[in-house]
Short mmCIF file of C-alpha atoms in Angstrom, two decimals:
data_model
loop_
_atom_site.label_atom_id
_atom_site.label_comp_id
_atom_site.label_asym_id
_atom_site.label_seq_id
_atom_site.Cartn_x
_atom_site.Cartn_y
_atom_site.Cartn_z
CA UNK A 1 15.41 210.74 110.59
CA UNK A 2 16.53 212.39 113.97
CA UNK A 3 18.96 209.40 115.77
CA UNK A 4 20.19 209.48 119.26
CA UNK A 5 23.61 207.40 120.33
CA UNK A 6 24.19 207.11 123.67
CA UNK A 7 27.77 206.59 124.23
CA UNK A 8 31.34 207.78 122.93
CA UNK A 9 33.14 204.53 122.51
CA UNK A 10 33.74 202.64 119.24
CA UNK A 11 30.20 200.99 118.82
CA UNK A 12 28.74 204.50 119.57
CA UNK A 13 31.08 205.97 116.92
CA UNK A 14 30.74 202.91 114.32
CA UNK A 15 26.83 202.80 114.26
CA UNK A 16 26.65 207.21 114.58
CA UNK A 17 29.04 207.36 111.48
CA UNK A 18 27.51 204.76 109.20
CA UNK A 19 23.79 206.42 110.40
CA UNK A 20 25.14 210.08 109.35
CA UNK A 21 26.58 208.68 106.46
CA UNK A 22 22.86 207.35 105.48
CA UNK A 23 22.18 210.70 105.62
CA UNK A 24 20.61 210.57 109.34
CA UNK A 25 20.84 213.58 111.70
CA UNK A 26 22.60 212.03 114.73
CA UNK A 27 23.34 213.13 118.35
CA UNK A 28 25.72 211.67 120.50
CA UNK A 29 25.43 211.59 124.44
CA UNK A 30 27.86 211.17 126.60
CA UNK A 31 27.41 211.91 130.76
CA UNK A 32 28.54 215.38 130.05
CA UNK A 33 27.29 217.45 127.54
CA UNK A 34 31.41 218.34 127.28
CA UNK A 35 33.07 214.96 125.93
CA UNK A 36 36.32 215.15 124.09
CA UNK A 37 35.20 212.01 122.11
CA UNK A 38 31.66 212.76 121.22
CA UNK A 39 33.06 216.61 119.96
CA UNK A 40 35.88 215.01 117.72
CA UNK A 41 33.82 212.48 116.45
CA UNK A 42 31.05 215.28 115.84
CA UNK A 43 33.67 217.15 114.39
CA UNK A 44 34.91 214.39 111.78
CA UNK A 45 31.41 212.75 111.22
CA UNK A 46 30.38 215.91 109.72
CA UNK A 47 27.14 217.52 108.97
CA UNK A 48 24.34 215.87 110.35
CA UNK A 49 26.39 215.03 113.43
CA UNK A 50 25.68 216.58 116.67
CA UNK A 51 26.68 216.23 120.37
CA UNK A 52 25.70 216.42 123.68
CA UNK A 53 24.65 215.08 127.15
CA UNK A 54 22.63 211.55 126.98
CA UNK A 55 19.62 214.14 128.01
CA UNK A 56 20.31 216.28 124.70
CA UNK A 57 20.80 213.22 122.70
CA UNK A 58 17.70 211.33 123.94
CA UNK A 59 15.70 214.50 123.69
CA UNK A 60 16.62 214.90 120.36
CA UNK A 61 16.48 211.39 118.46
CA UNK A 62 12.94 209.71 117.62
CA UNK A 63 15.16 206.80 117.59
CA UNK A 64 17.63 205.97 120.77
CA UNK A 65 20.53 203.48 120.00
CA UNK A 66 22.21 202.05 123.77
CA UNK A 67 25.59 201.88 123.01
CA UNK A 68 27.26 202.75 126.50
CA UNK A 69 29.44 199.77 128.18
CA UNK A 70 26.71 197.53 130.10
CA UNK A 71 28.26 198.08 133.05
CA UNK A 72 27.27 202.03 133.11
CA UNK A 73 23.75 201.49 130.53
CA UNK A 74 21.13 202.00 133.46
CA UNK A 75 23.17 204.97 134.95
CA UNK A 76 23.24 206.57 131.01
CA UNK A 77 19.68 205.79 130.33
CA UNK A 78 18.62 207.38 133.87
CA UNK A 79 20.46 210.49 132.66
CA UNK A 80 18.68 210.42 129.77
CA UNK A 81 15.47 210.45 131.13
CA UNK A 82 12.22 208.78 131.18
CA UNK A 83 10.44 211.27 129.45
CA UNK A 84 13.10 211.55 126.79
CA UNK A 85 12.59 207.48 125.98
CA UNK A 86 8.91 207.30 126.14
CA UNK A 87 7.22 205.76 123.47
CA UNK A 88 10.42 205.51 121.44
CA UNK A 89 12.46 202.53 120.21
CA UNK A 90 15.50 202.28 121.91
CA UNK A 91 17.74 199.61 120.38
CA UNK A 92 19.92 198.06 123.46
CA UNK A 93 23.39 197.09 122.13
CA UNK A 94 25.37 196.74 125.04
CA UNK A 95 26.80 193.57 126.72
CA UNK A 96 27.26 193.73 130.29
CA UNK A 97 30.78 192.59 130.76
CA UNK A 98 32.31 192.86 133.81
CA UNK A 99 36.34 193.05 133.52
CA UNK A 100 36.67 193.41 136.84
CA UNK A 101 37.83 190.09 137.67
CA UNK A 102 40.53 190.20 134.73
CA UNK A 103 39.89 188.21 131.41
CA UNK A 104 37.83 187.17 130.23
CA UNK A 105 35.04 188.87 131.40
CA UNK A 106 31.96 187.61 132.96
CA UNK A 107 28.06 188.77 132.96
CA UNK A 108 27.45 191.00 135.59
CA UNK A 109 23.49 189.87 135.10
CA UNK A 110 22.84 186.25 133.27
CA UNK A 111 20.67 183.33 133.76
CA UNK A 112 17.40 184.67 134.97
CA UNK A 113 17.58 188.39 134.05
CA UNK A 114 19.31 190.54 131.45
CA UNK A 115 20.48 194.10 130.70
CA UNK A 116 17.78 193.85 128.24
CA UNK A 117 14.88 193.28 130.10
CA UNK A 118 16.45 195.43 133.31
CA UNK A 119 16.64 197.99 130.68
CA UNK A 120 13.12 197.40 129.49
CA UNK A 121 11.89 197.69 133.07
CA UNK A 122 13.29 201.01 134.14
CA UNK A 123 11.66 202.60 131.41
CA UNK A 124 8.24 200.44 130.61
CA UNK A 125 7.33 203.22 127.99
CA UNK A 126 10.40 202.92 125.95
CA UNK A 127 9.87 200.35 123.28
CA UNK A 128 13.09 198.07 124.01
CA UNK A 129 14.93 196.65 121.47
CA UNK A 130 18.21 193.97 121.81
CA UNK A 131 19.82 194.19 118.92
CA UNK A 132 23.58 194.18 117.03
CA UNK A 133 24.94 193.09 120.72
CA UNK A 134 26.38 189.76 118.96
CA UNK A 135 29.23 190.86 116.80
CA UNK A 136 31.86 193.55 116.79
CA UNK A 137 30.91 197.16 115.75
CA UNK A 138 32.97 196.56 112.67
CA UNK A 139 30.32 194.08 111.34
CA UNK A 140 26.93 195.60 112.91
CA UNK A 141 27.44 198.43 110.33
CA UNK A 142 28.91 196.42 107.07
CA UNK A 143 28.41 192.50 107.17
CA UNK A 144 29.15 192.42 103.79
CA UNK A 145 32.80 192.83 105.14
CA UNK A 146 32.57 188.95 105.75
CA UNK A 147 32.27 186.22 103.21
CA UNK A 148 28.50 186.09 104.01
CA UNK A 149 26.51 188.24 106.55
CA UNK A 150 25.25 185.75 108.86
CA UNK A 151 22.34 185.64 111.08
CA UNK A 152 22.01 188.77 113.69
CA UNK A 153 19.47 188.29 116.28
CA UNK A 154 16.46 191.04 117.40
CA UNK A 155 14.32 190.64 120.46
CA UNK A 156 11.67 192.98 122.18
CA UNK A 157 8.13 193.27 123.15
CA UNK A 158 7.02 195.56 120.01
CA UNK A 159 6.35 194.02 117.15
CA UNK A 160 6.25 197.91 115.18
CA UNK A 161 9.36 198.80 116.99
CA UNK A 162 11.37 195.75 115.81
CA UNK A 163 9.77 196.66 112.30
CA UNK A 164 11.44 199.71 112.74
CA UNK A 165 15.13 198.22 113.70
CA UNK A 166 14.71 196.23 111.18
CA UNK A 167 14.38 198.81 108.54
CA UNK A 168 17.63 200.57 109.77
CA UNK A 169 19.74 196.98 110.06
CA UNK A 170 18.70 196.34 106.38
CA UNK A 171 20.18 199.78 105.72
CA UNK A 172 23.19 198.67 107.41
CA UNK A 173 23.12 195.56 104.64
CA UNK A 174 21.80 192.75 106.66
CA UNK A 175 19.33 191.48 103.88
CA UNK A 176 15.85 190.68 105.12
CA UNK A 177 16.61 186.97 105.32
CA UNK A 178 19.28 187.23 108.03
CA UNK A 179 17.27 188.91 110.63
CA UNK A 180 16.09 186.20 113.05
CA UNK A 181 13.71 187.42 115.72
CA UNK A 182 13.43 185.80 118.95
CA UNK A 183 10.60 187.22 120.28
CA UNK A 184 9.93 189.21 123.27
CA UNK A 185 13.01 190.55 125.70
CA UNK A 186 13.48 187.74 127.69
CA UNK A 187 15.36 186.42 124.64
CA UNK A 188 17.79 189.16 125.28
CA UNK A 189 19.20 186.36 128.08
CA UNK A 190 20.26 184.34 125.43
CA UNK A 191 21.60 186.70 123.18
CA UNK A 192 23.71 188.03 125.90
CA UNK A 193 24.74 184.65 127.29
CA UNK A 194 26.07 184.25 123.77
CA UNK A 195 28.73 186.27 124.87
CA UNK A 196 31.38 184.14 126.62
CA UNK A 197 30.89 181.91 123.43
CA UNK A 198 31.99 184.66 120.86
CA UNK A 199 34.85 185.66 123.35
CA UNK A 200 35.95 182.54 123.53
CA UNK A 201 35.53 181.95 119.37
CA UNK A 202 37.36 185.68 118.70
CA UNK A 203 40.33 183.83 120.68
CA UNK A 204 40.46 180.52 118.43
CA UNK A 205 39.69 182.16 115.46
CA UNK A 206 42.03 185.46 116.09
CA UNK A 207 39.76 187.85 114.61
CA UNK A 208 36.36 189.57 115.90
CA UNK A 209 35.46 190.03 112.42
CA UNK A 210 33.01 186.87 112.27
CA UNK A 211 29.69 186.04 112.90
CA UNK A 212 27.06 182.74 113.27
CA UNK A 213 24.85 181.71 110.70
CA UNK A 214 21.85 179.49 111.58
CA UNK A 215 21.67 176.44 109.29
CA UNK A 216 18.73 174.00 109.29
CA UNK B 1 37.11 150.25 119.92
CA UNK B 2 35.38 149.33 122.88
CA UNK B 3 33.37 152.90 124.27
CA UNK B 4 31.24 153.35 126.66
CA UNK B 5 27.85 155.65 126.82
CA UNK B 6 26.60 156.90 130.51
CA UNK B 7 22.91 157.87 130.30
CA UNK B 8 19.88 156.24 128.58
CA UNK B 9 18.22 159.20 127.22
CA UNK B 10 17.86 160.45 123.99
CA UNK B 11 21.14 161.61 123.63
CA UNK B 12 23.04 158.62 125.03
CA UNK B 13 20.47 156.09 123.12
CA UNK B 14 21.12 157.85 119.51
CA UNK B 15 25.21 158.44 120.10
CA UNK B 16 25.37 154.84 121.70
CA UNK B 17 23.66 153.55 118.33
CA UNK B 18 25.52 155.77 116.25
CA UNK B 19 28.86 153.98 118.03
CA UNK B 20 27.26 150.36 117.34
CA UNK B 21 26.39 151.25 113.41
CA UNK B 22 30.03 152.12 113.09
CA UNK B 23 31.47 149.00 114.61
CA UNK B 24 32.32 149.31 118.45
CA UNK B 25 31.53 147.66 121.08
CA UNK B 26 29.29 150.22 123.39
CA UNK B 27 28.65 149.61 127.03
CA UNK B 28 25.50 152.12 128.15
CA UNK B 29 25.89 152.70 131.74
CA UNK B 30 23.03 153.36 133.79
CA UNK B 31 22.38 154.32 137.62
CA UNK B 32 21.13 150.39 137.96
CA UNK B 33 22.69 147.82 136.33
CA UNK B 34 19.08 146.81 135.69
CA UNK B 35 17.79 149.60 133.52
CA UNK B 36 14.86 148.97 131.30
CA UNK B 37 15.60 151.75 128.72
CA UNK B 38 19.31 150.63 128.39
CA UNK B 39 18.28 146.65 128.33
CA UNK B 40 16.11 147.61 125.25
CA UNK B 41 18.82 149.64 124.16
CA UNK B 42 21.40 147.00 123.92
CA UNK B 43 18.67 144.87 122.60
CA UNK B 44 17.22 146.81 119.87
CA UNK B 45 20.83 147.82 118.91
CA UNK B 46 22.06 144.46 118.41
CA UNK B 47 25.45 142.63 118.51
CA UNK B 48 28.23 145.20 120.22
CA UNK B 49 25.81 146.62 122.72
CA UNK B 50 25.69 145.92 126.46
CA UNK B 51 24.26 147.58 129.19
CA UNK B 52 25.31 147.88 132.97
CA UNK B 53 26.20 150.22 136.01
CA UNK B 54 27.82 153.30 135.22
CA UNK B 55 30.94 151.53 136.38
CA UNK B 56 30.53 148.48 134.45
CA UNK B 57 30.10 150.82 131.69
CA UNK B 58 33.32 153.05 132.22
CA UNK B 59 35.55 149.93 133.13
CA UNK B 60 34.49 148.75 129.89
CA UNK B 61 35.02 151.78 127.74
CA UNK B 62 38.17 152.38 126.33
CA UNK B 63 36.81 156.53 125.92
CA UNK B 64 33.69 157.50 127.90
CA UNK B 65 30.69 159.75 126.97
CA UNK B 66 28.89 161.66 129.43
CA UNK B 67 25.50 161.88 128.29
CA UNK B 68 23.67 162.02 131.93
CA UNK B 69 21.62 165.05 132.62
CA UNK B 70 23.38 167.98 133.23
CA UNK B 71 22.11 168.17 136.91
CA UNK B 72 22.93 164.51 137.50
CA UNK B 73 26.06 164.33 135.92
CA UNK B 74 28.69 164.90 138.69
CA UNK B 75 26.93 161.67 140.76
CA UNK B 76 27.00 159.95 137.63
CA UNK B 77 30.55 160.50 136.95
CA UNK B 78 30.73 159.85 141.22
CA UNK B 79 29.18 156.07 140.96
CA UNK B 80 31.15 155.19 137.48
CA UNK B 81 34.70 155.44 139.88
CA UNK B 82 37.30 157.55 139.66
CA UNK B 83 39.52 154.53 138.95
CA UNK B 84 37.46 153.69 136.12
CA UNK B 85 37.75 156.76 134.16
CA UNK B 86 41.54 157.75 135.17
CA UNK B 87 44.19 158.03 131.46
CA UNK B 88 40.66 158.03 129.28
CA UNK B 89 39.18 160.61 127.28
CA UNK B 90 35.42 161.54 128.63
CA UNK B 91 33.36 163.10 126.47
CA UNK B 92 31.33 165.28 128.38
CA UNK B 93 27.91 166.31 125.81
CA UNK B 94 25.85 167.15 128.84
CA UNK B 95 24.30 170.66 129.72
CA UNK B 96 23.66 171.89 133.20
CA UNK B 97 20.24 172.88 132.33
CA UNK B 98 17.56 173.44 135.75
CA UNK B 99 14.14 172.85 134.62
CA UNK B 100 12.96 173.61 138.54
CA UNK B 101 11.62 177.12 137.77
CA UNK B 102 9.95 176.10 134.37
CA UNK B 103 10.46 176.64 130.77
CA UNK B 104 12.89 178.13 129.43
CA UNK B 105 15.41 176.40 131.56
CA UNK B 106 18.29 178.17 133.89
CA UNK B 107 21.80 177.13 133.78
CA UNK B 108 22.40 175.50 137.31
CA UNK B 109 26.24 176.52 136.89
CA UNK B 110 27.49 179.00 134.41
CA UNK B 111 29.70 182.82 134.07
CA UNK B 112 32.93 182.06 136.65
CA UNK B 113 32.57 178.25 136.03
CA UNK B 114 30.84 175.78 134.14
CA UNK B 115 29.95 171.70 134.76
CA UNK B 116 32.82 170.68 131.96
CA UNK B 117 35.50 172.49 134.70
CA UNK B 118 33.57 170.63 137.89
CA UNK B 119 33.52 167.52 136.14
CA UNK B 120 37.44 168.50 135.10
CA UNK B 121 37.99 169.05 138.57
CA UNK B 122 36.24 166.15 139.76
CA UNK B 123 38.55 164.04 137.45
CA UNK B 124 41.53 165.26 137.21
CA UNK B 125 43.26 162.25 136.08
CA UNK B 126 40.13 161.85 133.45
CA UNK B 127 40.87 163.72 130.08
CA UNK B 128 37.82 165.76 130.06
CA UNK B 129 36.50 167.01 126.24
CA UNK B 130 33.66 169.20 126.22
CA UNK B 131 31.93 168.07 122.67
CA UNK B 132 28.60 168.30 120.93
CA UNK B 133 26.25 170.29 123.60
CA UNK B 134 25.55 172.68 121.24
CA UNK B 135 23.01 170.37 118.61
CA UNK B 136 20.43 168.37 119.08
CA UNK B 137 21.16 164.13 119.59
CA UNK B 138 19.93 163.73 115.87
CA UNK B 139 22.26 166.30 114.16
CA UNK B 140 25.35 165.17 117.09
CA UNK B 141 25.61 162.12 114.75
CA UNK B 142 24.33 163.00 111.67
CA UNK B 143 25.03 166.74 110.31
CA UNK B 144 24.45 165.65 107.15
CA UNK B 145 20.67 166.11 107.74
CA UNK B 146 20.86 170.05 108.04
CA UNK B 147 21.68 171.43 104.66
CA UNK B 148 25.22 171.84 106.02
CA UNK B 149 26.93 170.72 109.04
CA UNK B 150 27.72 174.33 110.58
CA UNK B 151 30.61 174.46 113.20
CA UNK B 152 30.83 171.55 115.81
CA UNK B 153 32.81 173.10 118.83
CA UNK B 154 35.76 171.04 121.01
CA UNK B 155 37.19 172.23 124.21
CA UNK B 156 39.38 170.58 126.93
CA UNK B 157 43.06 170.20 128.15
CA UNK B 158 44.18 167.86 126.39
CA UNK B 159 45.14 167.87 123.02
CA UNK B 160 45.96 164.00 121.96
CA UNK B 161 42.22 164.02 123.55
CA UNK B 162 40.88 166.40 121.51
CA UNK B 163 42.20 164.69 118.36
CA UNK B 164 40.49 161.27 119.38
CA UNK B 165 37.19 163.28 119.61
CA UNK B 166 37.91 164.85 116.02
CA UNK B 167 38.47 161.30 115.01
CA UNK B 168 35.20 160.14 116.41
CA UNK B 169 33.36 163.55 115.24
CA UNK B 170 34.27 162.95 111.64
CA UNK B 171 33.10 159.34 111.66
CA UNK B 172 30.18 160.81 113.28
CA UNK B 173 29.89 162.72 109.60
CA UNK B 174 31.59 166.35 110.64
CA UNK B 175 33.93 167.48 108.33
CA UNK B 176 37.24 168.62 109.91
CA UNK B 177 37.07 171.68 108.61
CA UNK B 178 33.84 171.88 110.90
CA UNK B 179 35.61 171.35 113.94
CA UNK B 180 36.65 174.46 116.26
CA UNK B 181 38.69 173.80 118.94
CA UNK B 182 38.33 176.66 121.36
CA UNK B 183 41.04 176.04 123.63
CA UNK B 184 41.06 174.51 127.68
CA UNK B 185 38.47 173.19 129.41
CA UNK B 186 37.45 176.67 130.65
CA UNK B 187 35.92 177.09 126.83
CA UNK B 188 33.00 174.88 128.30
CA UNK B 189 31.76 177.99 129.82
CA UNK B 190 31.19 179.84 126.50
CA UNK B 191 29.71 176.65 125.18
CA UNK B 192 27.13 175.71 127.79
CA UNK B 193 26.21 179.49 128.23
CA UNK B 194 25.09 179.17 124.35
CA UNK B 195 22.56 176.99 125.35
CA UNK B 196 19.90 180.12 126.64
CA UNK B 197 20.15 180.97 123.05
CA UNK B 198 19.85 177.68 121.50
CA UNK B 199 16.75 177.06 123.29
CA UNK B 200 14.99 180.76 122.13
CA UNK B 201 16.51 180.07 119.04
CA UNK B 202 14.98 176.34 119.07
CA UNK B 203 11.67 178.10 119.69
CA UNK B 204 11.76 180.61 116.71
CA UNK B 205 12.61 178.35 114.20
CA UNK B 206 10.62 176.30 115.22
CA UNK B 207 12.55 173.08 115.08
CA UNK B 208 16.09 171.49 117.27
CA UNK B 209 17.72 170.30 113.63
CA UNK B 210 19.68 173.28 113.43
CA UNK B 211 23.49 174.67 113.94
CA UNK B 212 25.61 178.12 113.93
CA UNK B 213 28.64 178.13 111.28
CA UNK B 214 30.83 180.39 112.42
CA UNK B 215 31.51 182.76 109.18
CA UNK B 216 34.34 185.63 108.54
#
């Protein structure tokens, strides 16, 4: 399958190397089509792996993964273009954390709006997906690296679409039974309001590399 | 130990019996001293329950639970006296959550402060411990009931505080190994800001007798 990842930093580079490595062609977008990052990690990702701007990258990938800091996501995804979203799944991993105020960070949107569902509005004929956003990049693409995998947490307003996310986090190794989905994208307010909690947890526990698991 | 419960909802009614059922002497404290949910309280509870004002109830108490509504907490806190909760510990269990606007709820304070730091800094001679928020009253005292506890999360300033709330939380049936203490009194941000997902997460499972355990 043709993948697009939109963004350069470690998430981008975690989720475009496991997806080449499951034999995906990939293309990652950065604002210029000229990225130091996105051409080494090109370079050392191998064949399969391709770069560009988030234009090329969008253009190119039937499936778009949002992995830009939240802070710059609607700016990327405008670059990328409307037409080069519409009517595909575009799996929203970014948090938007705003450092500006020091550490830690706060949500630059929270409460009654998300990036999520800000994202899902600029581009109504993208299929919007909130996904991965809850634990480090280390653990989206191998939660068998913990003792157990833990619950990770979908939301979005296609059922198909989330179908389809789900298909690519169960080739990440979430098993079926650890997906929980929380319906449509306003969940995406929780899932991003979870945020100052696993900050806060990362601290006490001195590692990123955990998750939550629901138990009833 | 003589304790004392503000609020005569659910939550205050099932941690002010839990309290009875393992021998103190509870005071609920209500807004009258003539409450007609905390008089059957105190009567359906039995010997060791009383009811009164909210500062009968925190002259009384020896360590104080906030279990007021979120919204009404700080006037709560306001009418038990300042006096009466100075040198205690004060368990604050209560979410700022604004039904105004509907269902889901908003957080009336959350991201650059929370209502565990107001009610810190409304207090600051109370020990403030921000404790149990994050289940439902039924699993708060029994977590025994969910096929496994999951994590039960402690925040606040001070520590000799902290340990008489790890005291009470493992009489309440958490094992200490199920206790994360997450640091000051800021942590009450992260742990009120779960709530937005709690709640979506309440909805897809269909059920509030749930937790997270944090896994690595």
């Amino acid at each position: 399958m043709k993948l697009a990842v939109l963004g350069t930093g470690g998430v981008g580079q975690t989720i475009g190397s496991k997806l080449v490595e499951l034999g995906h062609e990939v293309t990652m977008g950065s604002r210029s089509a000229d990225n130091e990052d996105s051409r080494a990690w090109a370079q050392a990702a191998g064949s399969g792996a391709a770069q560009g701007s988030f234009a090329d990258a969008a253009a190119a990938g039937e499936i778009v993964f949002n992995c830009t800091a939240g802070g710059a996501s609607l700016e990327a995804l405008e670059a990328a273009g409307a037409q080069n979203l519409a009517g595909k799944v575009l799996v929203d991993v970014a948090n938007p954390l705003d450092f500006s105020q020091g550490m830690p960070p706060t949500l630059s949107v929270c409460n009654d709006d998300s990036l999520g569902e800000r994202i899902q509005a600029a581009h109504p004929d993208a299929k919007v997906v909130k996904a991965l956003n809850t634990v480090t990049a280390a653990v989206m693409v191998d939660p068998g690296s913990l003792s157990e995998p833990g619950t990770i947490l979908v939301a979005g307003e296609d059922s198909g679409a989330k179908e389809e996310v789900g298909a690519l986090l169960r080739a990440f190794g979430w098993p079926a039974d650890s997906i929980l989905d929380l319906g449509g994208i306003e969940a995406a307010r929780g899932m991003e309001m979870y945020l100052p909690l696993w900050l806060r947890m990362m601290g006490a526990l001195d590692t990123a590399a955990f998750n939550i698991r629901v138990v009833r």
